[in-house]
Amino acid sequence: MFDKKKLNFWRLTVIFLSFTVITLISLYLSPQEKKASMMTESMANMASIHLENITIYDLVGSSDSENNSQASGTTAQTANTSQHHEDKNSAVQTMGIITTIIIFALLPLLICGAIILAIVWIK
Amino acid sequence: MKNVRFDLVMHWLYAIIWALLAISGFAMIGAKFGWILNFNFTMADTVHRFSASAFVLITFIAVIHEIIRKIKKDNRPQPWNIIGRSGYQLFNFIITLLLILSGVLIWICMEFNEKAVAFALLIHENISYLSLISIIWHIFKKTHILIWPKNKVKQDIK
């Protein structure tokens, strides 16, 4: 039988499905050119430098050996990504600096905290 | 305000930030999910970076909170806590750390080592799928909590 306690889950499912269908319909009805151009922007380039036939040696190897690897074709795309980040306006740059500082300042502390918790929890 | 539970607030802050990260992150994977944000990869990138810092911050606060609880020997159960020593809380903690570490690797290596970026992207993307599946399961299992406690409210009013 249908569990009434799970009714809210199915309501949420219907809401999210509705949002998905509405988004897909609105995209289907809108022009295509703008979206195609956006594929060359920002992190979109990263989608094409996904891991393919790479070894651990390649990951730890020096950048000199990059030209010989199968991923060498991605250098130009990464350069485009870097160029995009340089072109961002100052507000976005400031936000980028702040978020980078937050992440890199907290990361060592977070790792230390996780190690402490692991020791305490195992005891 | 005095009765607002710390773990409850943390849980929902984490949920909101996780949702922002998921929407912007999946939208950046490429054409297959780009439609989520109308293929606006620039906006997705900005939202993802901003939300990522909030994600690290809130995880750090949760870890510090848990350490303080241990120092004070406070063993009261906190069912809304985002991290814990067992069950879904532990699973979520491990997944969160893996997502943060792989995300940081992408961030660091973006400029000079695209192979490391590719490796980190693979890890980051697949863990994100695992996280999404687990979140849906988590919502399904805990959905009864979303039922508003009418009887309790009536008692409180009386």
PDB file of C-alpha atoms in Angstrom:
ATOM      1  CA  MET A   1       0.000   0.000   0.000  1.00  0.00           C
ATOM      2  CA  PHE A   2       1.004   3.632  -0.493  1.00  0.00           C
ATOM      3  CA  ASP A   3       2.817   4.919   2.576  1.00  0.00           C
ATOM      4  CA  LYS A   4       1.266   8.211   3.685  1.00  0.00           C
ATOM      5  CA  LYS A   5       4.432   9.118   5.565  1.00  0.00           C
ATOM      6  CA  LYS A   6       6.236   9.308   2.229  1.00  0.00           C
ATOM      7  CA  LEU A   7       3.656  11.637   0.681  1.00  0.00           C
ATOM      8  CA  ASN A   8       5.923  14.666   1.090  1.00  0.00           C
ATOM      9  CA  PHE A   9       8.699  12.926  -0.812  1.00  0.00           C
ATOM     10  CA  TRP A  10       6.424  12.330  -3.786  1.00  0.00           C
ATOM     11  CA  ARG A  11       5.202  15.931  -3.600  1.00  0.00           C
ATOM     12  CA  LEU A  12       8.812  17.133  -3.765  1.00  0.00           C
ATOM     13  CA  THR A  13       9.447  14.756  -6.666  1.00  0.00           C
ATOM     14  CA  VAL A  14       6.492  16.165  -8.598  1.00  0.00           C
ATOM     15  CA  ILE A  15       7.658  19.760  -7.915  1.00  0.00           C
ATOM     16  CA  PHE A  16      11.218  19.050  -9.121  1.00  0.00           C
ATOM     17  CA  LEU A  17       9.951  17.141 -12.149  1.00  0.00           C
ATOM     18  CA  SER A  18       7.703  20.089 -13.014  1.00  0.00           C
ATOM     19  CA  PHE A  19      10.664  22.493 -12.783  1.00  0.00           C
ATOM     20  CA  THR A  20      12.716  20.189 -15.020  1.00  0.00           C
ATOM     21  CA  VAL A  21       9.993  19.880 -17.643  1.00  0.00           C
ATOM     22  CA  ILE A  22       9.321  23.656 -17.624  1.00  0.00           C
ATOM     23  CA  THR A  23      13.073  24.368 -18.027  1.00  0.00           C
ATOM     24  CA  LEU A  24      13.391  21.902 -20.903  1.00  0.00           C
ATOM     25  CA  ILE A  25      10.300  23.283 -22.661  1.00  0.00           C
ATOM     26  CA  SER A  26      11.463  26.895 -22.272  1.00  0.00           C
ATOM     27  CA  LEU A  27      14.905  25.948 -23.631  1.00  0.00           C
ATOM     28  CA  TYR A  28      13.357  24.081 -26.541  1.00  0.00           C
ATOM     29  CA  LEU A  29      11.326  27.149 -27.464  1.00  0.00           C
ATOM     30  CA  SER A  30      14.236  29.629 -27.178  1.00  0.00           C
ATOM     31  CA  PRO A  31      16.892  30.435 -29.854  1.00  0.00           C
ATOM     32  CA  GLN A  32      19.975  28.205 -30.060  1.00  0.00           C
ATOM     33  CA  GLU A  33      22.821  30.537 -31.167  1.00  0.00           C
ATOM     34  CA  LYS A  34      23.524  32.103 -27.781  1.00  0.00           C
ATOM     35  CA  LYS A  35      23.842  28.750 -26.043  1.00  0.00           C
ATOM     36  CA  ALA A  36      26.269  27.455 -28.656  1.00  0.00           C
ATOM     37  CA  SER A  37      28.590  30.410 -28.098  1.00  0.00           C
ATOM     38  CA  MET A  38      28.518  29.878 -24.354  1.00  0.00           C
ATOM     39  CA  MET A  39      29.961  26.410 -24.804  1.00  0.00           C
ATOM     40  CA  THR A  40      33.366  28.065 -25.351  1.00  0.00           C
ATOM     41  CA  GLU A  41      33.231  30.100 -22.159  1.00  0.00           C
ATOM     42  CA  SER A  42      34.447  29.520 -18.652  1.00  0.00           C
ATOM     43  CA  MET A  43      34.395  26.047 -17.129  1.00  0.00           C
ATOM     44  CA  ALA A  44      32.725  24.705 -20.263  1.00  0.00           C
ATOM     45  CA  ASN A  45      36.200  24.086 -21.614  1.00  0.00           C
ATOM     46  CA  MET A  46      36.925  21.777 -18.732  1.00  0.00           C
ATOM     47  CA  ALA A  47      34.279  19.385 -19.942  1.00  0.00           C
ATOM     48  CA  SER A  48      36.477  18.535 -22.902  1.00  0.00           C
ATOM     49  CA  ILE A  49      39.652  17.895 -20.863  1.00  0.00           C
ATOM     50  CA  HIS A  50      38.193  14.970 -19.044  1.00  0.00           C
ATOM     51  CA  LEU A  51      40.408  12.045 -18.134  1.00  0.00           C
ATOM     52  CA  GLU A  52      41.137   9.682 -20.989  1.00  0.00           C
ATOM     53  CA  ASN A  53      43.684   6.855 -20.959  1.00  0.00           C
ATOM     54  CA  ILE A  54      45.857   8.644 -18.434  1.00  0.00           C
ATOM     55  CA  THR A  55      48.230   6.965 -16.006  1.00  0.00           C
ATOM     56  CA  ILE A  56      49.362   7.884 -12.502  1.00  0.00           C
ATOM     57  CA  TYR A  57      52.822   8.590 -13.990  1.00  0.00           C
ATOM     58  CA  ASP A  58      51.287  11.273 -16.202  1.00  0.00           C
ATOM     59  CA  LEU A  59      49.662  12.930 -13.209  1.00  0.00           C
ATOM     60  CA  VAL A  60      52.863  13.246 -11.194  1.00  0.00           C
ATOM     61  CA  GLY A  61      55.162  13.827 -14.181  1.00  0.00           C
ATOM     62  CA  SER A  62      56.677  17.203 -15.049  1.00  0.00           C
ATOM     63  CA  SER A  63      54.962  19.640 -17.378  1.00  0.00           C
ATOM     64  CA  ASP A  64      57.719  19.039 -19.981  1.00  0.00           C
ATOM     65  CA  SER A  65      56.231  15.681 -20.789  1.00  0.00           C
ATOM     66  CA  GLU A  66      52.843  17.145 -21.458  1.00  0.00           C
ATOM     67  CA  ASN A  67      53.484  17.514 -25.163  1.00  0.00           C
ATOM     68  CA  ASN A  68      53.889  13.773 -25.492  1.00  0.00           C
ATOM     69  CA  SER A  69      50.717  12.886 -23.694  1.00  0.00           C
ATOM     70  CA  GLN A  70      47.328  12.279 -25.120  1.00  0.00           C
ATOM     71  CA  ALA A  71      45.941  15.261 -23.275  1.00  0.00           C
ATOM     72  CA  SER A  72      48.193  17.755 -25.066  1.00  0.00           C
ATOM     73  CA  GLY A  73      45.361  19.004 -27.209  1.00  0.00           C
ATOM     74  CA  THR A  74      43.728  20.503 -24.195  1.00  0.00           C
ATOM     75  CA  THR A  75      46.450  23.107 -23.526  1.00  0.00           C
ATOM     76  CA  ALA A  76      44.902  25.680 -25.815  1.00  0.00           C
ATOM     77  CA  GLN A  77      41.479  25.162 -24.241  1.00  0.00           C
ATOM     78  CA  THR A  78      42.891  25.651 -20.747  1.00  0.00           C
ATOM     79  CA  ALA A  79      44.554  28.833 -21.956  1.00  0.00           C
ATOM     80  CA  ASN A  80      41.154  30.038 -23.143  1.00  0.00           C
ATOM     81  CA  THR A  81      39.720  29.275 -19.699  1.00  0.00           C
ATOM     82  CA  SER A  82      42.526  31.267 -18.047  1.00  0.00           C
ATOM     83  CA  GLN A  83      41.947  34.131 -20.463  1.00  0.00           C
ATOM     84  CA  HIS A  84      38.274  34.128 -19.548  1.00  0.00           C
ATOM     85  CA  HIS A  85      39.100  34.407 -15.853  1.00  0.00           C
ATOM     86  CA  GLU A  86      41.413  37.340 -16.547  1.00  0.00           C
ATOM     87  CA  ASP A  87      38.634  39.094 -18.406  1.00  0.00           C
ATOM     88  CA  LYS A  88      36.238  39.039 -15.483  1.00  0.00           C
ATOM     89  CA  ASN A  89      35.253  42.357 -13.983  1.00  0.00           C
ATOM     90  CA  SER A  90      36.714  43.613 -10.730  1.00  0.00           C
ATOM     91  CA  ALA A  91      33.771  42.616  -8.515  1.00  0.00           C
ATOM     92  CA  VAL A  92      34.011  39.029  -9.662  1.00  0.00           C
ATOM     93  CA  GLN A  93      37.799  39.152  -9.254  1.00  0.00           C
ATOM     94  CA  THR A  94      37.448  40.440  -5.695  1.00  0.00           C
ATOM     95  CA  MET A  95      34.959  37.701  -4.931  1.00  0.00           C
ATOM     96  CA  GLY A  96      37.326  35.177  -6.454  1.00  0.00           C
ATOM     97  CA  ILE A  97      40.182  36.369  -4.222  1.00  0.00           C
ATOM     98  CA  ILE A  98      38.011  36.278  -1.074  1.00  0.00           C
ATOM     99  CA  THR A  99      36.639  32.801  -1.810  1.00  0.00           C
ATOM    100  CA  THR A 100      40.148  31.521  -2.630  1.00  0.00           C
ATOM    101  CA  ILE A 101      41.508  32.907   0.659  1.00  0.00           C
ATOM    102  CA  ILE A 102      38.633  31.339   2.628  1.00  0.00           C
ATOM    103  CA  ILE A 103      39.139  27.930   1.029  1.00  0.00           C
ATOM    104  CA  PHE A 104      42.925  27.816   1.230  1.00  0.00           C
ATOM    105  CA  ALA A 105      43.063  29.214   4.753  1.00  0.00           C
ATOM    106  CA  LEU A 106      40.485  26.774   6.090  1.00  0.00           C
ATOM    107  CA  LEU A 107      41.589  23.664   4.214  1.00  0.00           C
ATOM    108  CA  PRO A 108      44.600  22.775   6.439  1.00  0.00           C
ATOM    109  CA  LEU A 109      42.513  23.420   9.559  1.00  0.00           C
ATOM    110  CA  LEU A 110      39.694  21.317   8.157  1.00  0.00           C
ATOM    111  CA  ILE A 111      42.042  18.410   7.423  1.00  0.00           C
ATOM    112  CA  CYS A 112      43.569  18.682  10.929  1.00  0.00           C
ATOM    113  CA  GLY A 113      40.063  18.744  12.446  1.00  0.00           C
ATOM    114  CA  ALA A 114      39.029  15.691  10.431  1.00  0.00           C
ATOM    115  CA  ILE A 115      42.115  13.785  11.601  1.00  0.00           C
ATOM    116  CA  ILE A 116      41.418  14.742  15.240  1.00  0.00           C
ATOM    117  CA  LEU A 117      37.792  13.632  14.892  1.00  0.00           C
ATOM    118  CA  ALA A 118      38.838  10.347  13.277  1.00  0.00           C
ATOM    119  CA  ILE A 119      41.166   9.623  16.213  1.00  0.00           C
ATOM    120  CA  VAL A 120      38.553  10.606  18.807  1.00  0.00           C
ATOM    121  CA  TRP A 121      35.753   8.629  17.125  1.00  0.00           C
ATOM    122  CA  ILE A 122      37.851   5.482  16.761  1.00  0.00           C
ATOM    123  CA  LYS A 123      38.836   5.536  20.471  1.00  0.00           C
TER     124      LYS A 123
ATOM    125  CA  MET B   1      15.183  32.293  19.245  1.00  0.00           C
ATOM    126  CA  LYS B   2      16.613  30.612  22.344  1.00  0.00           C
ATOM    127  CA  ASN B   3      15.116  27.268  21.292  1.00  0.00           C
ATOM    128  CA  VAL B   4      16.597  27.295  17.800  1.00  0.00           C
ATOM    129  CA  ARG B   5      18.865  24.266  17.549  1.00  0.00           C
ATOM    130  CA  PHE B   6      22.372  24.783  16.216  1.00  0.00           C
ATOM    131  CA  ASP B   7      22.453  21.446  14.385  1.00  0.00           C
ATOM    132  CA  LEU B   8      19.085  22.173  12.721  1.00  0.00           C
ATOM    133  CA  VAL B   9      20.304  25.537  11.386  1.00  0.00           C
ATOM    134  CA  MET B  10      23.562  23.983  10.204  1.00  0.00           C
ATOM    135  CA  HIS B  11      21.676  21.157   8.489  1.00  0.00           C
ATOM    136  CA  TRP B  12      19.495  23.480   6.424  1.00  0.00           C
ATOM    137  CA  LEU B  13      22.306  25.921   5.640  1.00  0.00           C
ATOM    138  CA  TYR B  14      24.302  22.934   4.403  1.00  0.00           C
ATOM    139  CA  ALA B  15      21.305  21.711   2.372  1.00  0.00           C
ATOM    140  CA  ILE B  16      20.848  25.103   0.668  1.00  0.00           C
ATOM    141  CA  ILE B  17      24.568  25.441  -0.145  1.00  0.00           C
ATOM    142  CA  TRP B  18      24.703  21.828  -1.359  1.00  0.00           C
ATOM    143  CA  ALA B  19      21.737  22.501  -3.671  1.00  0.00           C
ATOM    144  CA  LEU B  20      23.435  25.616  -5.103  1.00  0.00           C
ATOM    145  CA  LEU B  21      26.643  23.630  -5.641  1.00  0.00           C
ATOM    146  CA  ALA B  22      24.767  20.766  -7.266  1.00  0.00           C
ATOM    147  CA  ILE B  23      22.797  22.985  -9.641  1.00  0.00           C
ATOM    148  CA  SER B  24      25.810  25.070 -10.681  1.00  0.00           C
ATOM    149  CA  GLY B  25      28.168  22.072 -10.721  1.00  0.00           C
ATOM    150  CA  PHE B  26      26.036  19.779 -12.862  1.00  0.00           C
ATOM    151  CA  ALA B  27      25.336  22.699 -15.202  1.00  0.00           C
ATOM    152  CA  MET B  28      29.109  23.008 -15.771  1.00  0.00           C
ATOM    153  CA  ILE B  29      29.695  19.380 -16.709  1.00  0.00           C
ATOM    154  CA  GLY B  30      28.851  20.171 -20.309  1.00  0.00           C
ATOM    155  CA  ALA B  31      26.080  19.929 -22.860  1.00  0.00           C
ATOM    156  CA  LYS B  32      24.368  16.970 -21.167  1.00  0.00           C
ATOM    157  CA  PHE B  33      23.432  18.999 -18.067  1.00  0.00           C
ATOM    158  CA  GLY B  34      24.124  22.556 -19.287  1.00  0.00           C
ATOM    159  CA  TRP B  35      20.399  23.116 -19.794  1.00  0.00           C
ATOM    160  CA  ILE B  36      19.941  23.336 -16.005  1.00  0.00           C
ATOM    161  CA  LEU B  37      21.200  26.949 -16.105  1.00  0.00           C
ATOM    162  CA  ASN B  38      20.346  27.697 -19.721  1.00  0.00           C
ATOM    163  CA  PHE B  39      23.958  26.962 -20.759  1.00  0.00           C
ATOM    164  CA  ASN B  40      25.162  30.014 -18.852  1.00  0.00           C
ATOM    165  CA  PHE B  41      28.507  28.533 -17.799  1.00  0.00           C
ATOM    166  CA  THR B  42      29.884  31.859 -16.613  1.00  0.00           C
ATOM    167  CA  MET B  43      27.125  32.242 -14.038  1.00  0.00           C
ATOM    168  CA  ALA B  44      27.440  28.586 -13.028  1.00  0.00           C
ATOM    169  CA  ASP B  45      31.190  29.050 -12.516  1.00  0.00           C
ATOM    170  CA  THR B  46      30.669  32.147 -10.335  1.00  0.00           C
ATOM    171  CA  VAL B  47      27.897  30.565  -8.249  1.00  0.00           C
ATOM    172  CA  HIS B  48      29.924  27.369  -7.817  1.00  0.00           C
ATOM    173  CA  ARG B  49      33.053  29.188  -6.589  1.00  0.00           C
ATOM    174  CA  PHE B  50      31.092  31.365  -4.156  1.00  0.00           C
ATOM    175  CA  SER B  51      29.054  28.416  -2.814  1.00  0.00           C
ATOM    176  CA  ALA B  52      32.212  26.300  -2.522  1.00  0.00           C
ATOM    177  CA  SER B  53      33.763  28.735  -0.054  1.00  0.00           C
ATOM    178  CA  ALA B  54      30.535  28.709   1.998  1.00  0.00           C
ATOM    179  CA  PHE B  55      30.556  24.895   1.823  1.00  0.00           C
ATOM    180  CA  VAL B  56      34.123  24.728   3.198  1.00  0.00           C
ATOM    181  CA  LEU B  57      33.272  27.280   5.889  1.00  0.00           C
ATOM    182  CA  ILE B  58      30.167  25.437   7.090  1.00  0.00           C
ATOM    183  CA  THR B  59      32.015  22.085   7.107  1.00  0.00           C
ATOM    184  CA  PHE B  60      34.801  23.674   9.120  1.00  0.00           C
ATOM    185  CA  ILE B  61      32.273  25.062  11.650  1.00  0.00           C
ATOM    186  CA  ALA B  62      30.669  21.601  11.937  1.00  0.00           C
ATOM    187  CA  VAL B  63      34.054  19.980  12.586  1.00  0.00           C
ATOM    188  CA  ILE B  64      34.977  22.571  15.240  1.00  0.00           C
ATOM    189  CA  HIS B  65      31.531  22.151  16.848  1.00  0.00           C
ATOM    190  CA  GLU B  66      32.018  18.382  17.004  1.00  0.00           C
ATOM    191  CA  ILE B  67      35.520  18.730  18.514  1.00  0.00           C
ATOM    192  CA  ILE B  68      34.201  21.154  21.170  1.00  0.00           C
ATOM    193  CA  ARG B  69      31.418  18.682  21.989  1.00  0.00           C
ATOM    194  CA  LYS B  70      34.012  15.968  22.479  1.00  0.00           C
ATOM    195  CA  ILE B  71      36.167  18.208  24.707  1.00  0.00           C
ATOM    196  CA  LYS B  72      33.114  19.075  26.829  1.00  0.00           C
ATOM    197  CA  LYS B  73      32.115  15.387  26.807  1.00  0.00           C
ATOM    198  CA  ASP B  74      28.689  16.368  25.525  1.00  0.00           C
ATOM    199  CA  ASN B  75      27.162  13.074  24.380  1.00  0.00           C
ATOM    200  CA  ARG B  76      23.643  14.345  23.750  1.00  0.00           C
ATOM    201  CA  PRO B  77      22.414  13.121  20.341  1.00  0.00           C
ATOM    202  CA  GLN B  78      22.281  15.708  17.565  1.00  0.00           C
ATOM    203  CA  PRO B  79      20.249  14.042  14.812  1.00  0.00           C
ATOM    204  CA  TRP B  80      20.385  17.105  12.528  1.00  0.00           C
ATOM    205  CA  ASN B  81      24.172  17.343  12.621  1.00  0.00           C
ATOM    206  CA  ILE B  82      25.772  17.166   9.176  1.00  0.00           C
ATOM    207  CA  ILE B  83      28.716  15.063  10.404  1.00  0.00           C
ATOM    208  CA  GLY B  84      28.943  12.240  12.909  1.00  0.00           C
ATOM    209  CA  ARG B  85      30.755   9.065  13.827  1.00  0.00           C
ATOM    210  CA  SER B  86      28.316   6.634  12.225  1.00  0.00           C
ATOM    211  CA  GLY B  87      25.607   6.110   9.625  1.00  0.00           C
ATOM    212  CA  TYR B  88      24.695   8.716   7.053  1.00  0.00           C
ATOM    213  CA  GLN B  89      26.465  11.464   9.025  1.00  0.00           C
ATOM    214  CA  LEU B  90      29.810   9.654   8.640  1.00  0.00           C
ATOM    215  CA  PHE B  91      29.109   8.899   4.976  1.00  0.00           C
ATOM    216  CA  ASN B  92      28.273  12.564   4.387  1.00  0.00           C
ATOM    217  CA  PHE B  93      31.443  13.690   6.172  1.00  0.00           C
ATOM    218  CA  ILE B  94      33.649  11.471   3.984  1.00  0.00           C
ATOM    219  CA  ILE B  95      31.851  12.524   0.792  1.00  0.00           C
ATOM    220  CA  THR B  96      32.131  16.194   1.795  1.00  0.00           C
ATOM    221  CA  LEU B  97      35.878  15.907   2.424  1.00  0.00           C
ATOM    222  CA  LEU B  98      36.431  14.129  -0.893  1.00  0.00           C
ATOM    223  CA  LEU B  99      34.432  16.770  -2.751  1.00  0.00           C
ATOM    224  CA  ILE B 100      36.371  19.579  -1.070  1.00  0.00           C
ATOM    225  CA  LEU B 101      39.782  17.983  -1.706  1.00  0.00           C
ATOM    226  CA  SER B 102      39.074  17.186  -5.357  1.00  0.00           C
ATOM    227  CA  GLY B 103      37.561  20.653  -5.810  1.00  0.00           C
ATOM    228  CA  VAL B 104      40.646  22.302  -4.367  1.00  0.00           C
ATOM    229  CA  LEU B 105      42.842  20.185  -6.654  1.00  0.00           C
ATOM    230  CA  ILE B 106      40.857  21.482  -9.652  1.00  0.00           C
ATOM    231  CA  TRP B 107      41.212  25.026  -8.328  1.00  0.00           C
ATOM    232  CA  ILE B 108      45.002  24.780  -7.756  1.00  0.00           C
ATOM    233  CA  CYS B 109      45.973  22.890 -10.890  1.00  0.00           C
ATOM    234  CA  MET B 110      43.761  24.829 -13.299  1.00  0.00           C
ATOM    235  CA  GLU B 111      46.615  27.056 -14.454  1.00  0.00           C
ATOM    236  CA  PHE B 112      49.516  24.631 -14.819  1.00  0.00           C
ATOM    237  CA  ASN B 113      48.605  20.934 -14.757  1.00  0.00           C
ATOM    238  CA  GLU B 114      45.599  19.964 -16.826  1.00  0.00           C
ATOM    239  CA  LYS B 115      46.193  16.238 -16.282  1.00  0.00           C
ATOM    240  CA  ALA B 116      45.744  16.662 -12.555  1.00  0.00           C
ATOM    241  CA  VAL B 117      42.653  18.763 -13.296  1.00  0.00           C
ATOM    242  CA  ALA B 118      41.271  15.966 -15.472  1.00  0.00           C
ATOM    243  CA  PHE B 119      41.903  13.424 -12.718  1.00  0.00           C
ATOM    244  CA  ALA B 120      40.327  15.654 -10.070  1.00  0.00           C
ATOM    245  CA  LEU B 121      37.346  16.355 -12.354  1.00  0.00           C
ATOM    246  CA  LEU B 122      36.740  12.629 -12.766  1.00  0.00           C
ATOM    247  CA  ILE B 123      36.754  12.117  -8.991  1.00  0.00           C
ATOM    248  CA  HIS B 124      34.707  15.263  -8.331  1.00  0.00           C
ATOM    249  CA  GLU B 125      32.046  14.406 -10.907  1.00  0.00           C
ATOM    250  CA  ASN B 126      31.576  10.773  -9.890  1.00  0.00           C
ATOM    251  CA  ILE B 127      31.446  11.575  -6.194  1.00  0.00           C
ATOM    252  CA  SER B 128      28.864  14.251  -7.014  1.00  0.00           C
ATOM    253  CA  TYR B 129      26.657  11.599  -8.660  1.00  0.00           C
ATOM    254  CA  LEU B 130      27.075   9.366  -5.606  1.00  0.00           C
ATOM    255  CA  SER B 131      26.268  12.290  -3.332  1.00  0.00           C
ATOM    256  CA  LEU B 132      23.154  13.157  -5.357  1.00  0.00           C
ATOM    257  CA  ILE B 133      21.867   9.580  -5.183  1.00  0.00           C
ATOM    258  CA  SER B 134      22.530   9.430  -1.445  1.00  0.00           C
ATOM    259  CA  ILE B 135      20.769  12.757  -0.863  1.00  0.00           C
ATOM    260  CA  ILE B 136      17.649  11.524  -2.692  1.00  0.00           C
ATOM    261  CA  TRP B 137      17.720   8.362  -0.555  1.00  0.00           C
ATOM    262  CA  HIS B 138      18.248  10.522   2.559  1.00  0.00           C
ATOM    263  CA  ILE B 139      15.242  12.721   1.691  1.00  0.00           C
ATOM    264  CA  PHE B 140      13.125   9.607   1.070  1.00  0.00           C
ATOM    265  CA  LYS B 141      14.102   8.054   4.409  1.00  0.00           C
ATOM    266  CA  LYS B 142      13.629  11.245   6.418  1.00  0.00           C
ATOM    267  CA  THR B 143      10.650  12.715   4.615  1.00  0.00           C
ATOM    268  CA  HIS B 144       8.322  12.075   7.577  1.00  0.00           C
ATOM    269  CA  ILE B 145      10.164  14.923   9.357  1.00  0.00           C
ATOM    270  CA  LEU B 146       8.634  17.346   6.855  1.00  0.00           C
ATOM    271  CA  ILE B 147       5.157  16.584   8.245  1.00  0.00           C
ATOM    272  CA  TRP B 148       4.262  19.576  10.372  1.00  0.00           C
ATOM    273  CA  PRO B 149       3.600  18.477  13.992  1.00  0.00           C
ATOM    274  CA  LYS B 150       0.033  19.809  14.251  1.00  0.00           C
ATOM    275  CA  ASN B 151      -0.713  18.196  17.591  1.00  0.00           C
ATOM    276  CA  LYS B 152       2.441  19.619  19.159  1.00  0.00           C
ATOM    277  CA  VAL B 153       1.580  23.124  17.906  1.00  0.00           C
ATOM    278  CA  LYS B 154      -1.923  22.839  19.367  1.00  0.00           C
ATOM    279  CA  GLN B 155      -0.470  21.765  22.700  1.00  0.00           C
ATOM    280  CA  ASP B 156       1.980  24.671  22.638  1.00  0.00           C
ATOM    281  CA  ILE B 157      -0.842  27.154  21.945  1.00  0.00           C
ATOM    282  CA  LYS B 158      -2.864  25.774  24.866  1.00  0.00           C
TER     283      LYS B 158
END
